[in-house]
Amino acid sequence: MEHVMSQEETVWHLGYVIIGENNKIHELDFGKEVTESEAERHRESTYSLMELFTESPYAALEKRYSSLKATLAELSNPEQDSSSTYGRMGAIQQGVDDFLSAFRAFDDRTSRQLNKKFGAASPELQLFKRALSHEFDTSFAYRFACKLRNYSQHCGRVPFSGNVRGFLGPDGSKNRIFALTLDPAKLLGEFDAWGAKVRADLQSMTNEFSAEDFIDQAMTSCMVAHVKLVISQKEAVEDAANYILSLGSNSANPKRWPAFFTLKKDQWSATSKGQDISFQYVRLDVATHALQSLSGGAALLASIGYGETAT
């Protein structure tokens, strides 16, 4: 949160914002004077972590994936009206289109960010490209999603079939399963640009296959590539996150958030109310998320047989 003030001689302070009832600002504790370079380092550290984590192309893909999964879960709810299933297919189609767009953007936008930040020949960009190439070579779901995005662009919405099966459990409880499937023969007949590998994959299939399963597996491939990229920047991530966390804590009082203040030299005091003060929250949340993601990512790669430097 920031407020704009007139451009007069100012100083930086590191203090706290005290939150009162209804999550409104109750009091400002200006704390101690600090250098502008400390505030700038906080901004740069926060931006670099947000670019890699909370505001990354991968984070956008996760949101689309979660939204699609929620829509599919609704249709497996035993309380769902069966007559509404057909009407929900449009929402599923849109959800798949959104997922495929974010799937493509994950590659394109991440590559562009890495090129801008590190350069076209950088180890970071090359590692990311190798990671995606590995997924294309080893995962049908990933390479199929790549080509299905092209299908969606050139042929319109993906031709899914939705099937609902309801049944009673041993205890008499109602159960419902919604299955979203794709017909490989229909896909081959409607689109020519599958590429040799995906065409061979589809030709080898004799039955319809689960669309939700392939989406889950394609998402896993993207997650693996993202985690490899994160781990390749482990030292920079830890340095940025630990610096942010060193600036303060709200663990003792969740209503007391550390913040940088921009103050006129004759304006600061121990506390203040009602003044037009510029401040920036210290992003403890972003730093904590980054360290948790780094730790969890390393454990994930180990659990599925990848080393930290695996390509």
mmCIF file of C-alpha atoms in Angstrom:
data_model
loop_
_atom_site.group_PDB
_atom_site.id
_atom_site.type_symbol
_atom_site.label_atom_id
_atom_site.label_comp_id
_atom_site.label_asym_id
_atom_site.label_seq_id
_atom_site.Cartn_x
_atom_site.Cartn_y
_atom_site.Cartn_z
ATOM 1 C CA MET A 1 0.000 0.000 0.000
ATOM 2 C CA GLU A 2 1.357 3.413 -0.901
ATOM 3 C CA HIS A 3 0.222 7.010 -0.424
ATOM 4 C CA VAL A 4 1.687 9.872 -2.484
ATOM 5 C CA MET A 5 3.155 12.930 -0.803
ATOM 6 C CA SER A 6 4.674 16.172 -2.055
ATOM 7 C CA GLN A 7 8.284 16.079 -3.261
ATOM 8 C CA GLU A 8 10.180 17.688 -0.369
ATOM 9 C CA GLU A 9 13.323 16.551 1.384
ATOM 10 C CA THR A 10 12.502 13.213 2.941
ATOM 11 C CA VAL A 11 14.034 10.423 5.008
ATOM 12 C CA TRP A 12 13.285 6.702 5.163
ATOM 13 C CA HIS A 13 12.141 4.930 8.306
ATOM 14 C CA LEU A 14 11.602 1.245 9.038
ATOM 15 C CA GLY A 15 8.757 0.748 11.477
ATOM 16 C CA TYR A 16 5.325 -0.798 11.779
ATOM 17 C CA VAL A 17 1.737 -0.316 10.646
ATOM 18 C CA ILE A 18 -0.686 -1.304 13.399
ATOM 19 C CA ILE A 19 -3.975 -2.668 12.076
ATOM 20 C CA GLY A 20 -7.117 -2.081 14.094
ATOM 21 C CA GLU A 21 -10.734 -3.167 13.799
ATOM 22 C CA ASN A 22 -12.141 -4.003 10.346
ATOM 23 C CA ASN A 23 -8.538 -4.298 9.104
ATOM 24 C CA LYS A 24 -8.154 -0.529 9.017
ATOM 25 C CA ILE A 25 -4.918 1.276 9.841
ATOM 26 C CA HIS A 26 -5.034 2.240 13.516
ATOM 27 C CA GLU A 27 -1.557 3.618 14.137
ATOM 28 C CA LEU A 28 1.848 4.154 12.506
ATOM 29 C CA ASP A 29 5.037 3.388 14.392
ATOM 30 C CA PHE A 30 7.838 5.088 12.457
ATOM 31 C CA GLY A 31 10.564 3.037 14.128
ATOM 32 C CA LYS A 32 14.111 3.985 13.133
ATOM 33 C CA GLU A 33 15.666 5.949 10.304
ATOM 34 C CA VAL A 34 17.279 3.848 7.567
ATOM 35 C CA THR A 35 19.054 4.549 4.288
ATOM 36 C CA GLU A 36 17.260 4.780 0.979
ATOM 37 C CA SER A 37 19.429 1.925 -0.287
ATOM 38 C CA GLU A 38 17.889 -0.393 2.330
ATOM 39 C CA ALA A 39 14.413 0.471 1.116
ATOM 40 C CA GLU A 40 15.533 0.018 -2.484
ATOM 41 C CA ARG A 41 17.005 -3.387 -1.698
ATOM 42 C CA HIS A 42 13.662 -4.407 -0.207
ATOM 43 C CA ARG A 43 11.839 -3.301 -3.352
ATOM 44 C CA GLU A 44 14.248 -5.124 -5.639
ATOM 45 C CA SER A 45 14.197 -8.276 -3.516
ATOM 46 C CA THR A 46 10.408 -8.298 -3.376
ATOM 47 C CA TYR A 47 10.043 -7.716 -7.113
ATOM 48 C CA SER A 48 12.477 -10.504 -7.979
ATOM 49 C CA LEU A 49 10.626 -12.991 -5.770
ATOM 50 C CA MET A 50 7.197 -11.972 -7.051
ATOM 51 C CA GLU A 51 8.427 -12.307 -10.640
ATOM 52 C CA LEU A 52 9.567 -15.865 -9.921
ATOM 53 C CA PHE A 53 6.726 -16.943 -7.620
ATOM 54 C CA THR A 54 3.478 -15.095 -6.883
ATOM 55 C CA GLU A 55 3.218 -13.076 -10.134
ATOM 56 C CA SER A 56 4.989 -15.523 -12.442
ATOM 57 C CA PRO A 57 3.577 -17.128 -15.599
ATOM 58 C CA TYR A 58 3.560 -20.378 -13.653
ATOM 59 C CA ALA A 59 1.386 -18.814 -10.931
ATOM 60 C CA ALA A 60 -1.053 -17.682 -13.648
ATOM 61 C CA LEU A 61 -1.113 -21.247 -15.017
ATOM 62 C CA GLU A 62 -1.815 -22.619 -11.528
ATOM 63 C CA LYS A 63 -4.830 -20.302 -11.205
ATOM 64 C CA ARG A 64 -6.280 -21.484 -14.523
ATOM 65 C CA TYR A 65 -5.644 -25.108 -13.599
ATOM 66 C CA SER A 66 -7.270 -24.745 -10.169
ATOM 67 C CA SER A 67 -10.303 -23.025 -11.692
ATOM 68 C CA LEU A 68 -10.751 -25.810 -14.249
ATOM 69 C CA LYS A 69 -10.363 -28.510 -11.600
ATOM 70 C CA ALA A 70 -12.989 -26.799 -9.434
ATOM 71 C CA THR A 71 -15.441 -26.777 -12.348
ATOM 72 C CA LEU A 72 -14.844 -30.480 -13.002
ATOM 73 C CA ALA A 73 -15.243 -31.265 -9.302
ATOM 74 C CA GLU A 74 -18.636 -29.558 -9.262
ATOM 75 C CA LEU A 75 -19.919 -31.986 -11.864
ATOM 76 C CA SER A 76 -18.870 -34.958 -9.712
ATOM 77 C CA ASN A 77 -20.845 -33.601 -6.764
ATOM 78 C CA PRO A 78 -23.674 -36.086 -6.037
ATOM 79 C CA GLU A 79 -25.962 -33.164 -5.198
ATOM 80 C CA GLN A 80 -25.431 -31.668 -8.659
ATOM 81 C CA ASP A 81 -28.556 -31.600 -10.824
ATOM 82 C CA SER A 82 -27.933 -34.024 -13.720
ATOM 83 C CA SER A 83 -29.942 -31.847 -16.074
ATOM 84 C CA SER A 84 -27.430 -29.016 -15.616
ATOM 85 C CA THR A 85 -24.440 -31.055 -16.828
ATOM 86 C CA TYR A 86 -24.959 -30.189 -20.481
ATOM 87 C CA GLY A 87 -25.197 -26.518 -19.655
ATOM 88 C CA ARG A 88 -21.906 -26.697 -17.731
ATOM 89 C CA MET A 89 -20.009 -28.062 -20.735
ATOM 90 C CA GLY A 90 -19.585 -24.532 -22.054
ATOM 91 C CA ALA A 91 -17.839 -23.531 -18.823
ATOM 92 C CA ILE A 92 -15.585 -26.578 -19.117
ATOM 93 C CA GLN A 93 -14.725 -25.742 -22.719
ATOM 94 C CA GLN A 94 -13.823 -22.193 -21.708
ATOM 95 C CA GLY A 95 -11.826 -23.492 -18.761
ATOM 96 C CA VAL A 96 -9.813 -25.804 -21.012
ATOM 97 C CA ASP A 97 -9.181 -22.988 -23.502
ATOM 98 C CA ASP A 98 -8.006 -20.752 -20.649
ATOM 99 C CA PHE A 99 -5.742 -23.500 -19.310
ATOM 100 C CA LEU A 100 -4.191 -24.127 -22.750
ATOM 101 C CA SER A 101 -3.572 -20.403 -23.228
ATOM 102 C CA ALA A 102 -1.856 -20.153 -19.837
ATOM 103 C CA PHE A 103 0.036 -23.367 -20.621
ATOM 104 C CA ARG A 104 1.495 -21.786 -23.762
ATOM 105 C CA ALA A 105 2.148 -18.492 -21.964
ATOM 106 C CA PHE A 106 4.095 -20.336 -19.263
ATOM 107 C CA ASP A 107 6.754 -21.197 -21.862
ATOM 108 C CA ASP A 108 6.607 -17.972 -23.884
ATOM 109 C CA ARG A 109 6.501 -15.463 -21.019
ATOM 110 C CA THR A 110 8.943 -17.270 -18.760
ATOM 111 C CA SER A 111 11.422 -17.509 -21.633
ATOM 112 C CA ARG A 112 10.978 -13.815 -22.397
ATOM 113 C CA GLN A 113 11.504 -12.844 -18.755
ATOM 114 C CA LEU A 114 14.662 -14.947 -18.493
ATOM 115 C CA ASN A 115 16.001 -13.545 -21.752
ATOM 116 C CA LYS A 116 15.403 -9.983 -20.558
ATOM 117 C CA LYS A 117 16.875 -10.564 -17.090
ATOM 118 C CA PHE A 118 19.796 -12.900 -17.835
ATOM 119 C CA GLY A 119 20.308 -12.924 -21.626
ATOM 120 C CA ALA A 120 19.622 -15.330 -24.486
ATOM 121 C CA ALA A 121 22.680 -17.489 -23.749
ATOM 122 C CA SER A 122 22.212 -17.511 -19.969
ATOM 123 C CA PRO A 123 22.342 -20.780 -17.991
ATOM 124 C CA GLU A 124 18.922 -19.961 -16.522
ATOM 125 C CA LEU A 125 17.186 -19.720 -19.898
ATOM 126 C CA GLN A 126 19.011 -22.741 -21.296
ATOM 127 C CA LEU A 127 18.094 -24.824 -18.241
ATOM 128 C CA PHE A 128 14.427 -23.871 -18.596
ATOM 129 C CA LYS A 129 14.399 -24.768 -22.292
ATOM 130 C CA ARG A 130 16.107 -28.097 -21.598
ATOM 131 C CA ALA A 131 13.573 -28.857 -18.871
ATOM 132 C CA LEU A 132 10.636 -28.308 -21.238
ATOM 133 C CA SER A 133 12.333 -30.295 -24.004
ATOM 134 C CA HIS A 134 12.787 -33.167 -21.567
ATOM 135 C CA GLU A 135 9.079 -33.102 -20.713
ATOM 136 C CA PHE A 136 8.143 -33.025 -24.414
ATOM 137 C CA ASP A 137 10.340 -36.040 -25.112
ATOM 138 C CA THR A 138 9.230 -38.113 -22.112
ATOM 139 C CA SER A 139 5.620 -37.098 -21.368
ATOM 140 C CA PHE A 140 2.741 -37.732 -23.778
ATOM 141 C CA ALA A 141 0.544 -35.367 -21.772
ATOM 142 C CA TYR A 142 2.943 -32.437 -22.106
ATOM 143 C CA ARG A 143 3.593 -32.815 -25.838
ATOM 144 C CA PHE A 144 -0.106 -33.457 -26.482
ATOM 145 C CA ALA A 145 -1.016 -30.258 -24.593
ATOM 146 C CA CYS A 146 1.472 -28.340 -26.762
ATOM 147 C CA LYS A 147 -0.245 -29.546 -29.933
ATOM 148 C CA LEU A 148 -3.756 -29.303 -28.489
ATOM 149 C CA ARG A 149 -3.129 -25.591 -27.933
ATOM 150 C CA ASN A 150 -2.496 -25.311 -31.686
ATOM 151 C CA TYR A 151 -5.677 -27.304 -32.368
ATOM 152 C CA SER A 152 -7.638 -24.928 -30.158
ATOM 153 C CA GLN A 153 -6.269 -21.899 -32.009
ATOM 154 C CA HIS A 154 -6.890 -23.232 -35.522
ATOM 155 C CA CYS A 155 -9.965 -25.455 -35.157
ATOM 156 C CA GLY A 156 -11.897 -23.927 -32.283
ATOM 157 C CA ARG A 157 -12.930 -25.587 -29.083
ATOM 158 C CA VAL A 158 -11.583 -29.001 -28.219
ATOM 159 C CA PRO A 159 -14.119 -31.817 -28.973
ATOM 160 C CA PHE A 160 -14.628 -33.297 -25.512
ATOM 161 C CA SER A 161 -17.243 -35.794 -24.474
ATOM 162 C CA GLY A 162 -18.752 -35.575 -21.001
ATOM 163 C CA ASN A 163 -20.235 -38.614 -19.304
ATOM 164 C CA VAL A 164 -21.985 -38.801 -15.941
ATOM 165 C CA ARG A 165 -22.480 -41.970 -13.929
ATOM 166 C CA GLY A 166 -24.461 -42.022 -10.716
ATOM 167 C CA PHE A 167 -24.583 -44.926 -8.275
ATOM 168 C CA LEU A 168 -25.327 -45.821 -4.666
ATOM 169 C CA GLY A 169 -22.576 -46.805 -2.257
ATOM 170 C CA PRO A 170 -22.774 -49.845 0.067
ATOM 171 C CA ASP A 171 -24.181 -47.592 2.780
ATOM 172 C CA GLY A 172 -26.823 -46.181 0.470
ATOM 173 C CA SER A 173 -24.973 -42.904 -0.101
ATOM 174 C CA LYS A 174 -25.306 -41.176 -3.461
ATOM 175 C CA ASN A 175 -22.212 -41.045 -5.650
ATOM 176 C CA ARG A 176 -21.571 -39.386 -8.958
ATOM 177 C CA ILE A 177 -18.642 -39.531 -11.381
ATOM 178 C CA PHE A 178 -18.156 -37.099 -14.236
ATOM 179 C CA ALA A 179 -15.690 -38.162 -16.923
ATOM 180 C CA LEU A 180 -14.323 -35.815 -19.570
ATOM 181 C CA THR A 181 -12.842 -37.772 -22.488
ATOM 182 C CA LEU A 182 -11.217 -37.270 -25.885
ATOM 183 C CA ASP A 183 -11.500 -39.485 -28.952
ATOM 184 C CA PRO A 184 -8.083 -39.952 -30.647
ATOM 185 C CA ALA A 185 -9.655 -40.944 -33.971
ATOM 186 C CA LYS A 186 -11.739 -37.762 -34.045
ATOM 187 C CA LEU A 187 -8.724 -35.624 -33.194
ATOM 188 C CA LEU A 188 -6.667 -37.199 -35.991
ATOM 189 C CA GLY A 189 -9.490 -36.683 -38.473
ATOM 190 C CA GLU A 190 -9.983 -32.995 -37.678
ATOM 191 C CA PHE A 191 -6.385 -31.725 -37.477
ATOM 192 C CA ASP A 192 -3.221 -32.489 -39.459
ATOM 193 C CA ALA A 193 -0.518 -30.601 -37.550
ATOM 194 C CA TRP A 194 -0.029 -32.993 -34.614
ATOM 195 C CA GLY A 195 3.596 -33.655 -35.439
ATOM 196 C CA ALA A 196 5.108 -37.095 -35.836
ATOM 197 C CA LYS A 197 5.347 -37.971 -32.127
ATOM 198 C CA VAL A 198 1.849 -36.936 -31.095
ATOM 199 C CA ARG A 199 0.316 -38.405 -34.244
ATOM 200 C CA ALA A 200 1.955 -41.744 -33.414
ATOM 201 C CA ASP A 201 0.717 -41.437 -29.812
ATOM 202 C CA LEU A 202 -2.864 -40.927 -30.944
ATOM 203 C CA GLN A 203 -2.698 -43.637 -33.611
ATOM 204 C CA SER A 204 -1.599 -46.158 -30.989
ATOM 205 C CA MET A 205 -4.759 -45.572 -28.919
ATOM 206 C CA THR A 206 -7.813 -47.742 -29.438
ATOM 207 C CA ASN A 207 -10.178 -46.037 -26.970
ATOM 208 C CA GLU A 208 -11.103 -42.608 -25.703
ATOM 209 C CA PHE A 209 -8.831 -41.295 -22.944
ATOM 210 C CA SER A 210 -9.340 -39.124 -19.888
ATOM 211 C CA ALA A 211 -8.940 -35.415 -20.561
ATOM 212 C CA GLU A 212 -8.601 -34.641 -16.866
ATOM 213 C CA ASP A 213 -5.751 -37.139 -16.482
ATOM 214 C CA PHE A 214 -3.779 -35.614 -19.344
ATOM 215 C CA ILE A 215 -4.355 -32.097 -17.969
ATOM 216 C CA ASP A 216 -3.097 -33.212 -14.545
ATOM 217 C CA GLN A 217 0.011 -34.792 -16.064
ATOM 218 C CA ALA A 218 0.722 -31.783 -18.300
ATOM 219 C CA MET A 219 0.475 -29.556 -15.223
ATOM 220 C CA THR A 220 2.961 -31.804 -13.431
ATOM 221 C CA SER A 221 5.422 -31.374 -16.310
ATOM 222 C CA CYS A 222 5.139 -27.589 -16.060
ATOM 223 C CA MET A 223 5.579 -27.774 -12.291
ATOM 224 C CA VAL A 224 8.770 -29.825 -12.691
ATOM 225 C CA ALA A 225 10.203 -27.304 -15.185
ATOM 226 C CA HIS A 226 9.288 -24.406 -12.892
ATOM 227 C CA VAL A 227 10.845 -26.078 -9.858
ATOM 228 C CA LYS A 228 14.077 -26.723 -11.762
ATOM 229 C CA LEU A 229 14.177 -23.038 -12.675
ATOM 230 C CA VAL A 230 13.560 -22.001 -9.064
ATOM 231 C CA ILE A 231 16.292 -24.302 -7.738
ATOM 232 C CA SER A 232 18.739 -22.977 -10.321
ATOM 233 C CA GLN A 233 18.314 -19.579 -8.612
ATOM 234 C CA LYS A 234 18.430 -20.971 -5.078
ATOM 235 C CA GLU A 235 21.183 -18.669 -3.786
ATOM 236 C CA ALA A 236 19.508 -15.507 -5.107
ATOM 237 C CA VAL A 237 16.093 -16.599 -3.782
ATOM 238 C CA GLU A 238 17.458 -17.302 -0.307
ATOM 239 C CA ASP A 239 19.412 -14.042 -0.243
ATOM 240 C CA ALA A 240 16.353 -11.965 -1.223
ATOM 241 C CA ALA A 241 13.954 -13.793 1.087
ATOM 242 C CA ASN A 242 16.233 -13.772 4.119
ATOM 243 C CA TYR A 243 16.901 -10.050 3.682
ATOM 244 C CA ILE A 244 13.178 -9.323 3.651
ATOM 245 C CA LEU A 245 12.590 -11.480 6.718
ATOM 246 C CA SER A 246 15.422 -9.721 8.555
ATOM 247 C CA LEU A 247 13.529 -6.431 8.353
ATOM 248 C CA GLY A 248 10.896 -7.321 10.903
ATOM 249 C CA SER A 249 8.286 -9.788 12.071
ATOM 250 C CA ASN A 250 4.580 -9.898 12.774
ATOM 251 C CA SER A 251 4.599 -13.362 14.369
ATOM 252 C CA ALA A 252 3.972 -11.987 17.874
ATOM 253 C CA ASN A 253 1.182 -9.729 16.662
ATOM 254 C CA PRO A 254 -0.397 -10.427 13.241
ATOM 255 C CA LYS A 255 -1.927 -6.947 13.304
ATOM 256 C CA ARG A 256 1.519 -5.322 13.432
ATOM 257 C CA TRP A 257 3.159 -5.247 10.009
ATOM 258 C CA PRO A 258 6.690 -3.949 9.313
ATOM 259 C CA ALA A 259 6.818 -1.166 6.730
ATOM 260 C CA PHE A 260 9.112 1.414 5.149
ATOM 261 C CA PHE A 261 7.971 5.024 5.536
ATOM 262 C CA THR A 262 8.911 8.059 3.449
ATOM 263 C CA LEU A 263 8.790 11.068 5.769
ATOM 264 C CA LYS A 264 9.508 14.767 5.625
ATOM 265 C CA LYS A 265 12.382 15.581 7.928
ATOM 266 C CA ASP A 266 10.205 17.648 10.259
ATOM 267 C CA GLN A 267 7.309 15.187 10.204
ATOM 268 C CA TRP A 268 8.317 11.981 11.973
ATOM 269 C CA SER A 269 7.616 11.122 15.579
ATOM 270 C CA ALA A 270 7.235 7.922 17.559
ATOM 271 C CA THR A 271 3.625 7.490 16.432
ATOM 272 C CA SER A 272 1.309 9.305 14.069
ATOM 273 C CA LYS A 273 -2.342 9.445 13.125
ATOM 274 C CA GLY A 274 -4.104 11.140 10.281
ATOM 275 C CA GLN A 275 -1.055 12.253 8.323
ATOM 276 C CA ASP A 276 -0.546 11.742 4.608
ATOM 277 C CA ILE A 277 2.417 9.372 4.844
ATOM 278 C CA SER A 278 3.915 7.240 2.093
ATOM 279 C CA PHE A 279 4.721 3.682 3.128
ATOM 280 C CA GLN A 280 5.419 0.248 1.692
ATOM 281 C CA TYR A 281 4.677 -2.944 3.587
ATOM 282 C CA VAL A 282 7.625 -5.279 4.076
ATOM 283 C CA ARG A 283 6.533 -8.349 2.107
ATOM 284 C CA LEU A 284 7.121 -11.045 4.685
ATOM 285 C CA ASP A 285 4.449 -13.126 2.956
ATOM 286 C CA VAL A 286 6.317 -13.166 -0.343
ATOM 287 C CA ALA A 287 9.603 -14.085 1.347
ATOM 288 C CA THR A 288 8.021 -16.909 3.336
ATOM 289 C CA HIS A 289 6.256 -18.247 0.251
ATOM 290 C CA ALA A 290 9.519 -18.208 -1.703
ATOM 291 C CA LEU A 291 11.451 -20.183 0.920
ATOM 292 C CA GLN A 292 8.632 -22.702 1.329
ATOM 293 C CA SER A 293 8.420 -23.156 -2.437
ATOM 294 C CA LEU A 294 12.178 -23.628 -2.677
ATOM 295 C CA SER A 295 12.204 -26.259 0.054
ATOM 296 C CA GLY A 296 9.090 -28.016 -1.225
ATOM 297 C CA GLY A 297 10.359 -27.958 -4.805
ATOM 298 C CA ALA A 298 13.596 -29.681 -3.909
ATOM 299 C CA ALA A 299 11.659 -32.369 -2.031
ATOM 300 C CA LEU A 300 9.307 -32.770 -4.998
ATOM 301 C CA LEU A 301 12.106 -33.341 -7.491
ATOM 302 C CA ALA A 302 13.752 -35.846 -5.166
ATOM 303 C CA SER A 303 10.470 -37.727 -4.720
ATOM 304 C CA ILE A 304 10.007 -38.228 -8.452
ATOM 305 C CA GLY A 305 13.589 -39.110 -9.198
ATOM 306 C CA TYR A 306 15.090 -35.792 -10.281
ATOM 307 C CA GLY A 307 18.243 -34.273 -8.826
ATOM 308 C CA GLU A 308 18.602 -30.549 -8.328
ATOM 309 C CA THR A 309 20.696 -30.247 -11.494
ATOM 310 C CA ALA A 310 18.679 -32.707 -13.577
ATOM 311 C CA THR A 311 17.752 -31.525 -17.051
#
